[in-house]
């Protein structure tokens, strides 16, 4: 209980130094070698993990160790215990879900960010973290040719923020739109009008849209998933949206938010941004553009058209952790006006108050996101843009599109034959998918478009080259043969029943096949194959 | 438009390889050297960045470069442009906000996770990522002696998930509690009863609680911040909570959620978990325990008492990115029953459907969080627990507590003297804080407790040793002297006006000083100084 001066003379008692510089250097270098070794041999692993639920508990102890372990032995456990249970998103033969691209610059930037480890909730808590994030968002907005109103450095009140995922971008903008709609709905009674608010997407909008609406307190029954059609390439149709909004408004409901997708998850369908925004504006609804995946292509002038009309939107989000070589998590959200967001998301606790925030000269990024704490995500995105430059990033997009011309982004399926019904066709395609994925040689996933169960082939993993696509194609053919040989066709009474079954090699028909039933696989671009769908009789 | 087989023979056209193994190895090793160099010299930087808003735009170009840059030059820009604008959370003289601790194991784990880069929304999308996360949450639950019902491997339906921040943990549990309350409130009309739901915390609960309530659609007017008192150590008092809940229930409102804090942000006050949970249970409200910072101390048996009563809670969250050597972001959320969460947060799109999910034998972590995509956070936390072991982690906590015995976690202020009023005292302390932080030699922040503006001194940065605390103490004395010399005291009519001003060296009195106005700084523990407050006359 002596004076502080006396107490402070006491030396540090424990010998444990978690940031000892020698250990740090040695262990991080070991981790780097682990990573390069991993990438070097990633295609020796089954792409889809071939393990049973609970596998890890049979390897690792149920309680934590008491004593420390040598770092070598930790890496050994990682290699022997964890890697075999991974599904390898980094594999060049990963064609499932969406590509989670990555790069040396991103990894280096992420590592440095984790070491600096600032918690830049306010500008003052780490000015460079806030300013670099704002700058790199302006850089990317520039590449995408987003209107000036979405730039921090623009004349208006807009700007961007880096969030974890599209879900967070949707949630933040939904909450802003919700509160704005509540103010419009009047009554002044807080959330009294909330049960009358309506949000709109299409039946192809990402599932997280409905989830975000539910989190924000929208009535799940008032989240409209407007039906799309193959004839309209699975895009949200402005006329149908308008119909739904008019009916709701007439019923005394309050249209609050419209989610427009540039590149849907199932089929990369592109909703027409401008015309949708025009409809939404009739009702004063917020327009958010979800360009999570396909938006990255818009850094190339020749593909920028998919964002046409974005100047009418209230907000746009895009995830560089998908197609822009940046490891998870990194989603850009730009808004034309930050005020509705900060009104909904601002906090002002005494313990974070400071001069710069009160001066109004700085942006506190905590007020544009769900939480308060945040990673320094701006650093990795800046490293990617800075190290590679626009030219290489465009080359990267174009290189993927080039592969896509051979195969990418296509939904395909084993075509029903010999009078098969849709149900049997789905079962057969399910079987085909299982065989492909159980082989460990590639990993693909499926979706349902209209009544049809189809397989998705999403090219774009960073290490994927043409040869991997070619190998996958061979694998598909091989497994399709196996499926066909093992299937007993139950004849149904559809018109197709009259057609003779084609020979096995030719059975793997693309949904997107040429008119006239040619068996050639069409060249296609992933970001626009929804456009091709309408060209094709047998979507 | 040839066959796919022919197209695939085309070679990759661009020469850009963002994961070229040689580049990757070289650049990551360079990043490691950058980091170790940074840590080595971190105390040569001003702790609080000494830059003006907009500084970075005066250094870096407004638009992204076209061509690629050499990696060396990118690191050079980082060193010369970004570092000077950082507030250095890693500095041993960082005593602001809360310590964001870090470690070699965490950095290595984070790096490897970013390289593997799985998006484990479902178990199948990367079984090891899901299983390692579940296992490490069980490990930590074991160390914290959380009841079995919070373990994945327990007999019940509980378990944990790693989220970004406490805000997300609060939001997820709020939404689960909200939907459960809506079901109880009946009427079956979706969110019709939402405007009647009430959530409770104290006036010391983290500001993100109110924000999370607003995001979840609670009426901001129905988020009760029950007043605390110095006499009760700024803890939420069960009797006062009960009073508020009874009044609300009597008024036809629906108590839905109570947030209990173990270690508040302002003063590390500890709400009594058991008694609060008992009150909440009378109204069927969800009880969440926010142990973000102080919870980590509970891995030591001697400090576990702060979680007493946790067996009555519905959920607990704790952030290893604060005091458990894990870089941002990493918050553990444990729930005694995952079903209310999954009911509120589940999505089931066709494109994510798979056998294991449908078998019910696996947990899909996307259904326990806000978004769908997610980082592989389990790896870094596993690396920390695996490499250091429980023994070292406990030593780490005890080491910090040892420093805390000299100073940590205290709120202090320049005591009003010569008849100063509270307002002038606050101005003087604000001035003191400004001088300390402008020196660049340490960074501290402030809060307001009751009517008093006080300075916070949060010890615990990973590199902090006793000598840094001692240096900070010298700095405080030096700056206090400067403030006192420059202040003209305006005499007010308070009782204190009669006291003669003490000599400058003795003016820096702790709020938490000994009874009897001894000028000695008391030994104290950060996690429990709220307990000390009541021992002290002049809180």
Coordinates of N, CA and C in Angstrom, one line a residue, chain B residues 256-406:
Chain B
X256 N -38.2 -7.4 -22.4 CA -37.7 -8.4 -23.4 C -36.2 -8.8 -23.1
X257 N -35.4 -7.9 -22.6 CA -34.0 -8.1 -22.7 C -33.3 -7.3 -21.6
X258 N -32.4 -7.9 -20.9 CA -31.6 -7.2 -19.9 C -30.1 -7.4 -20.2
X259 N -29.4 -6.3 -20.3 CA -28.0 -6.4 -20.5 C -27.2 -6.2 -19.2
X260 N -26.5 -7.2 -18.8 CA -25.7 -7.1 -17.5 C -24.2 -7.0 -17.9
X261 N -23.5 -6.0 -17.3 CA -22.2 -5.8 -17.7 C -21.2 -6.2 -16.6
X262 N -20.2 -7.0 -17.0 CA -19.1 -7.4 -16.1 C -17.9 -6.6 -16.6
X263 N -17.8 -5.4 -15.9 CA -16.7 -4.5 -16.3 C -17.1 -3.5 -17.3
X264 N -17.7 -2.4 -16.8 CA -18.2 -1.3 -17.7 C -17.0 -0.6 -18.3
X265 N -17.4 0.1 -19.4 CA -16.3 0.9 -20.1 C -15.8 2.0 -19.3
X266 N -16.6 2.8 -18.6 CA -16.2 3.9 -17.9 C -15.3 3.6 -16.7
X267 N -15.8 2.6 -15.9 CA -15.1 2.4 -14.6 C -15.0 1.0 -14.2
X268 N -15.2 0.1 -15.2 CA -15.1 -1.4 -14.9 C -16.0 -1.8 -13.7
X269 N -17.1 -1.2 -13.7 CA -18.1 -1.6 -12.7 C -18.7 -3.0 -13.0
X270 N -19.0 -3.8 -12.0 CA -19.5 -5.1 -12.2 C -20.9 -5.2 -11.8
X271 N -21.8 -5.5 -12.7 CA -23.2 -5.7 -12.3 C -23.4 -7.1 -11.7
X272 N -24.2 -7.2 -10.7 CA -24.3 -8.5 -10.0 C -25.2 -9.5 -10.9
X273 N -24.5 -10.4 -11.6 CA -25.2 -11.2 -12.6 C -26.3 -12.0 -12.0
X274 N -26.1 -12.8 -10.9 CA -27.1 -13.6 -10.4 C -28.4 -12.9 -10.0
X275 N -28.3 -11.9 -9.1 CA -29.5 -11.1 -8.7 C -30.2 -10.5 -9.9
X276 N -29.5 -10.0 -10.8 CA -30.1 -9.3 -12.0 C -30.9 -10.4 -12.8
X277 N -30.3 -11.5 -13.0 CA -30.9 -12.6 -13.7 C -32.2 -13.0 -13.0
X278 N -32.2 -13.0 -11.7 CA -33.3 -13.4 -10.9 C -34.5 -12.5 -11.2
X279 N -34.2 -11.2 -11.2 CA -35.2 -10.2 -11.4 C -35.8 -10.4 -12.9
X280 N -34.9 -10.5 -13.8 CA -35.3 -10.7 -15.2 C -36.2 -11.9 -15.4
X281 N -35.9 -12.9 -14.7 CA -36.7 -14.2 -14.9 C -38.1 -14.0 -14.5
X282 N -38.4 -13.0 -13.6 CA -39.8 -12.8 -13.2 C -40.6 -12.3 -14.4
X283 N -39.9 -11.7 -15.3 CA -40.6 -11.2 -16.5 C -40.4 -11.9 -17.8
X284 N -39.6 -13.0 -17.6 CA -39.3 -13.8 -18.8 C -38.4 -13.1 -19.8
X285 N -37.6 -12.2 -19.3 CA -36.7 -11.4 -20.2 C -35.4 -12.2 -20.4
X286 N -34.9 -12.0 -21.6 CA -33.6 -12.6 -21.9 C -32.5 -11.9 -21.1
X287 N -31.5 -12.6 -20.6 CA -30.4 -12.0 -19.9 C -29.1 -12.2 -20.6
X288 N -28.5 -11.1 -21.0 CA -27.2 -11.2 -21.7 C -26.1 -10.6 -20.8
X289 N -25.0 -11.3 -20.7 CA -23.9 -10.8 -19.9 C -22.8 -10.3 -20.8
X290 N -22.6 -9.0 -20.8 CA -21.5 -8.4 -21.6 C -20.2 -8.4 -20.7
X291 N -19.3 -9.3 -20.9 CA -18.1 -9.4 -20.2 C -16.9 -9.1 -21.1
X292 N -17.1 -8.2 -22.0 CA -16.2 -7.9 -23.1 C -14.7 -7.9 -22.7
X293 N -14.5 -7.0 -21.7 CA -13.1 -6.7 -21.3 C -12.8 -7.6 -20.0
X294 N -13.5 -7.3 -19.0 CA -13.1 -7.9 -17.7 C -13.3 -9.4 -17.6
X295 N -14.2 -9.9 -18.5 CA -14.4 -11.4 -18.5 C -13.2 -12.2 -18.6
X296 N -12.2 -11.7 -19.4 CA -11.0 -12.5 -19.6 C -10.3 -12.8 -18.3
X297 N -10.4 -11.9 -17.3 CA -9.8 -12.2 -16.0 C -10.3 -13.5 -15.3
X298 N -11.6 -13.8 -15.7 CA -12.2 -15.0 -15.1 C -11.6 -16.3 -15.5
X299 N -10.6 -16.3 -16.3 CA -9.9 -17.6 -16.6 C -9.0 -17.9 -15.4
X300 N -8.8 -16.9 -14.5 CA -8.1 -17.2 -13.3 C -9.1 -17.5 -12.2
X301 N -8.9 -18.6 -11.5 CA -9.9 -19.0 -10.5 C -10.2 -17.9 -9.5
X302 N -9.1 -17.2 -9.1 CA -9.3 -16.2 -8.1 C -10.2 -15.0 -8.5
X303 N -10.4 -14.9 -9.8 CA -11.2 -13.8 -10.3 C -12.6 -14.2 -10.8
X304 N -12.8 -15.5 -10.8 CA -14.0 -16.1 -11.5 C -15.3 -15.6 -10.8
X305 N -15.2 -15.2 -9.6 CA -16.4 -14.7 -8.9 C -17.2 -13.6 -9.6
X306 N -16.5 -12.9 -10.5 CA -17.3 -11.8 -11.2 C -18.3 -12.4 -12.1
X307 N -18.2 -13.7 -12.5 CA -19.2 -14.3 -13.3 C -20.2 -15.1 -12.5
X308 N -20.2 -15.0 -11.2 CA -21.1 -15.8 -10.4 C -22.5 -15.5 -10.9
X309 N -23.3 -16.5 -11.0 CA -24.7 -16.3 -11.4 C -24.9 -16.5 -12.9
X310 N -23.8 -16.7 -13.7 CA -23.9 -16.8 -15.1 C -24.7 -17.9 -15.6
X311 N -24.8 -18.9 -14.7 CA -25.6 -20.1 -15.0 C -27.1 -19.7 -15.2
X312 N -27.5 -18.6 -14.7 CA -28.9 -18.1 -14.9 C -29.1 -17.3 -16.2
X313 N -28.0 -16.9 -16.8 CA -28.0 -16.1 -18.0 C -28.4 -16.9 -19.3
X314 N -28.9 -16.2 -20.3 CA -29.2 -16.8 -21.6 C -28.0 -16.8 -22.5
X315 N -27.2 -15.8 -22.3 CA -26.0 -15.6 -23.2 C -24.9 -14.8 -22.5
X316 N -23.7 -15.0 -22.9 CA -22.5 -14.3 -22.4 C -21.6 -14.0 -23.6
X317 N -21.1 -12.8 -23.6 CA -20.1 -12.5 -24.6 C -18.8 -11.9 -23.9
X318 N -17.7 -12.1 -24.6 CA -16.4 -11.8 -24.1 C -15.5 -11.6 -25.3
X319 N -14.7 -10.5 -25.3 CA -13.8 -10.2 -26.5 C -12.4 -10.5 -26.2
X320 N -11.9 -11.7 -26.7 CA -10.4 -11.9 -26.6 C -9.6 -10.8 -27.3
X321 N -10.2 -10.0 -28.2 CA -9.4 -9.0 -28.8 C -9.2 -7.8 -27.8
X322 N -9.7 -7.9 -26.6 CA -9.4 -6.9 -25.6 C -8.2 -7.4 -24.8
X323 N -8.5 -8.4 -23.9 CA -7.5 -8.7 -22.9 C -6.9 -10.1 -23.1
X324 N -7.2 -10.8 -24.2 CA -6.8 -12.1 -24.3 C -5.8 -12.4 -25.5
X325 N -5.0 -11.3 -25.8 CA -3.9 -11.5 -26.7 C -4.3 -11.9 -28.1
X326 N -5.5 -11.5 -28.6 CA -6.0 -11.9 -29.9 C -6.3 -10.7 -30.7
X327 N -5.7 -10.5 -31.8 CA -5.9 -9.3 -32.6 C -7.4 -9.2 -33.1
X328 N -7.7 -8.0 -33.4 CA -9.1 -7.7 -33.8 C -9.4 -8.5 -35.1
X329 N -10.7 -8.9 -35.3 CA -11.7 -8.8 -34.4 C -12.1 -10.2 -33.9
X330 N -12.5 -10.3 -32.7 CA -12.7 -11.6 -32.1 C -13.6 -11.5 -30.8
X331 N -14.9 -11.7 -30.9 CA -15.7 -11.7 -29.8 C -16.4 -13.1 -29.7
X332 N -16.3 -13.7 -28.5 CA -17.0 -14.9 -28.2 C -18.4 -14.7 -27.8
X333 N -19.4 -15.4 -28.3 CA -20.8 -15.4 -27.8 C -21.1 -16.8 -27.5
X334 N -21.5 -17.0 -26.2 CA -22.1 -18.3 -25.9 C -23.6 -18.2 -25.5
X335 N -24.3 -19.1 -26.0 CA -25.8 -19.1 -25.6 C -26.1 -20.5 -25.0
X336 N -27.1 -20.5 -24.1 CA -27.4 -21.7 -23.4 C -28.3 -22.6 -24.4
X337 N -28.9 -21.9 -25.4 CA -29.8 -22.6 -26.3 C -29.6 -21.9 -27.7
X338 N -29.1 -22.6 -28.7 CA -28.9 -21.9 -29.9 C -30.3 -21.7 -30.7
X339 N -31.3 -22.4 -30.3 CA -32.5 -22.3 -31.1 C -33.1 -20.9 -31.3
X340 N -33.3 -20.2 -30.2 CA -33.8 -18.8 -30.5 C -33.0 -18.0 -31.4
X341 N -31.7 -18.2 -31.4 CA -30.9 -17.5 -32.4 C -31.1 -18.0 -33.8
X342 N -31.1 -19.3 -34.0 CA -31.2 -19.8 -35.3 C -32.6 -19.5 -35.9
X343 N -33.6 -19.5 -35.0 CA -35.0 -19.1 -35.4 C -35.0 -17.7 -36.0
X344 N -34.2 -16.8 -35.3 CA -34.2 -15.4 -35.8 C -33.3 -15.2 -36.9
X345 N -32.2 -16.0 -37.1 CA -31.1 -15.6 -38.0 C -30.9 -16.6 -39.1
X346 N -31.7 -17.7 -39.1 CA -31.5 -18.7 -40.1 C -31.8 -18.3 -41.5
X347 N -31.0 -18.7 -42.5 CA -31.4 -18.6 -43.9 C -31.3 -19.9 -44.5
X348 N -32.0 -20.2 -45.5 CA -32.0 -21.5 -46.1 C -32.1 -21.4 -47.6
X349 N -31.2 -20.7 -48.2 CA -31.3 -20.6 -49.7 C -30.9 -21.9 -50.4
X350 N -31.5 -22.1 -51.5 CA -31.2 -23.4 -52.2 C -29.8 -23.6 -52.5
X351 N -29.0 -22.5 -52.8 CA -27.7 -22.6 -53.2 C -26.7 -23.0 -52.1
X352 N -27.2 -23.0 -50.8 CA -26.4 -23.4 -49.7 C -26.8 -24.7 -49.1
X353 N -27.9 -25.3 -49.7 CA -28.4 -26.6 -49.1 C -27.4 -27.7 -49.3
X354 N -27.3 -28.6 -48.3 CA -26.4 -29.7 -48.4 C -26.8 -30.7 -47.4
X355 N -26.3 -32.0 -47.7 CA -26.7 -33.1 -46.8 C -26.4 -32.9 -45.4
X356 N -25.1 -32.6 -45.0 CA -24.8 -32.5 -43.6 C -25.8 -31.5 -42.9
X357 N -26.0 -30.3 -43.5 CA -26.9 -29.3 -42.8 C -28.3 -29.9 -42.6
X358 N -28.8 -30.7 -43.6 CA -30.1 -31.2 -43.5 C -30.2 -32.4 -42.5
X359 N -29.0 -33.0 -42.3 CA -29.0 -34.1 -41.3 C -29.2 -33.7 -39.9
X360 N -29.0 -32.4 -39.6 CA -29.1 -31.9 -38.3 C -27.9 -32.3 -37.4
X361 N -26.9 -32.8 -38.0 CA -25.7 -33.3 -37.2 C -24.7 -32.2 -37.1
X362 N -24.9 -31.1 -37.8 CA -23.8 -30.0 -37.8 C -24.4 -28.7 -37.5
X363 N -23.6 -27.8 -37.1 CA -24.0 -26.4 -36.8 C -23.5 -25.6 -38.0
X364 N -24.4 -24.8 -38.6 CA -24.0 -23.8 -39.6 C -23.9 -22.5 -39.0
X365 N -22.7 -22.0 -38.9 CA -22.5 -20.8 -38.1 C -23.1 -19.5 -38.6
X366 N -23.4 -19.5 -39.9 CA -24.1 -18.4 -40.5 C -25.4 -18.1 -39.7
X367 N -26.0 -19.1 -39.1 CA -27.3 -18.9 -38.5 C -27.2 -18.4 -37.0
X368 N -25.9 -18.1 -36.6 CA -25.7 -17.5 -35.3 C -25.1 -16.2 -35.4
X369 N -25.2 -15.5 -36.5 CA -24.5 -14.2 -36.7 C -25.3 -13.3 -37.6
X370 N -24.9 -12.1 -37.7 CA -25.6 -11.1 -38.5 C -25.5 -11.5 -40.0
X371 N -24.3 -11.7 -40.5 CA -24.2 -11.9 -41.9 C -24.2 -13.4 -42.3
X372 N -23.7 -13.6 -43.5 CA -23.6 -15.0 -44.0 C -22.1 -15.4 -44.1
X373 N -21.3 -14.6 -44.9 CA -19.9 -14.8 -45.0 C -19.2 -14.5 -43.6
X374 N -18.0 -15.1 -43.5 CA -17.4 -14.9 -42.2 C -15.9 -15.3 -42.3
X375 N -15.1 -14.6 -41.5 CA -13.6 -15.0 -41.4 C -13.5 -16.2 -40.6
X376 N -12.3 -16.8 -40.7 CA -11.9 -18.0 -39.9 C -11.3 -17.5 -38.7
X377 N -12.1 -17.0 -37.8 CA -11.5 -16.4 -36.5 C -11.1 -17.4 -35.5
X378 N -11.6 -18.6 -35.7 CA -11.3 -19.7 -34.7 C -9.9 -20.0 -34.7
X379 N -9.2 -19.8 -35.9 CA -7.8 -20.3 -36.0 C -6.9 -19.5 -35.1
X380 N -7.1 -18.2 -35.1 CA -6.1 -17.3 -34.3 C -6.4 -17.6 -32.8
X381 N -7.7 -17.7 -32.4 CA -7.9 -18.0 -31.0 C -7.4 -19.3 -30.6
X382 N -7.6 -20.3 -31.5 CA -7.0 -21.6 -31.2 C -5.5 -21.6 -31.0
X383 N -4.8 -20.8 -31.9 CA -3.4 -20.7 -31.8 C -3.0 -20.1 -30.5
X384 N -3.7 -19.1 -30.1 CA -3.4 -18.4 -28.8 C -3.5 -19.4 -27.6
X385 N -4.6 -20.1 -27.6 CA -4.8 -21.1 -26.5 C -3.9 -22.3 -26.6
X386 N -3.6 -22.7 -27.8 CA -2.8 -23.9 -28.0 C -1.3 -23.6 -27.8
X387 N -0.9 -22.5 -28.3 CA 0.6 -22.2 -28.2 C 0.9 -21.8 -26.8
X388 N 0.1 -21.0 -26.1 CA 0.5 -20.4 -24.8 C 0.0 -21.3 -23.7
X389 N -1.1 -22.0 -23.9 CA -1.7 -22.8 -22.8 C -2.3 -22.0 -21.7
X390 N -3.1 -22.6 -20.9 CA -3.9 -21.9 -19.9 C -2.9 -21.2 -18.9
X391 N -1.8 -21.9 -18.6 CA -0.9 -21.4 -17.6 C -0.4 -20.0 -17.9
X392 N 0.1 -19.9 -19.2 CA 0.6 -18.6 -19.6 C -0.4 -17.5 -19.7
X393 N -1.6 -17.9 -20.1 CA -2.7 -16.9 -20.2 C -3.1 -16.4 -18.9
X394 N -3.1 -17.3 -17.9 CA -3.4 -16.9 -16.5 C -2.3 -16.0 -16.0
X395 N -1.0 -16.3 -16.4 CA 0.1 -15.5 -16.0 C 0.0 -14.1 -16.6
X396 N -0.4 -14.1 -17.8 CA -0.6 -12.8 -18.5 C -1.6 -11.9 -17.8
X397 N -2.8 -12.5 -17.4 CA -3.8 -11.8 -16.7 C -3.2 -11.3 -15.3
X398 N -2.5 -12.2 -14.6 CA -2.0 -11.9 -13.3 C -0.9 -10.8 -13.4
X399 N -0.1 -10.9 -14.5 CA 0.9 -9.9 -14.7 C 0.3 -8.5 -14.8
X400 N -0.8 -8.4 -15.6 CA -1.4 -7.1 -15.8 C -2.1 -6.6 -14.5
X401 N -2.6 -7.6 -13.8 CA -3.2 -7.2 -12.5 C -2.1 -6.7 -11.5
X402 N -1.0 -7.3 -11.7 CA 0.2 -6.9 -10.8 C 0.5 -5.4 -11.1
X403 N 0.5 -5.1 -12.4 CA 0.8 -3.6 -12.8 C -0.4 -2.8 -12.3
X404 N -1.6 -3.4 -12.4 CA -2.8 -2.7 -12.0 C -2.7 -2.3 -10.5
X405 N -2.1 -3.2 -9.8 CA -2.0 -2.9 -8.4 C -1.3 -1.6 -8.1
X406 N -0.4 -1.2 -9.1 CA 0.3 0.1 -9.0 C -0.6 1.2 -9.5

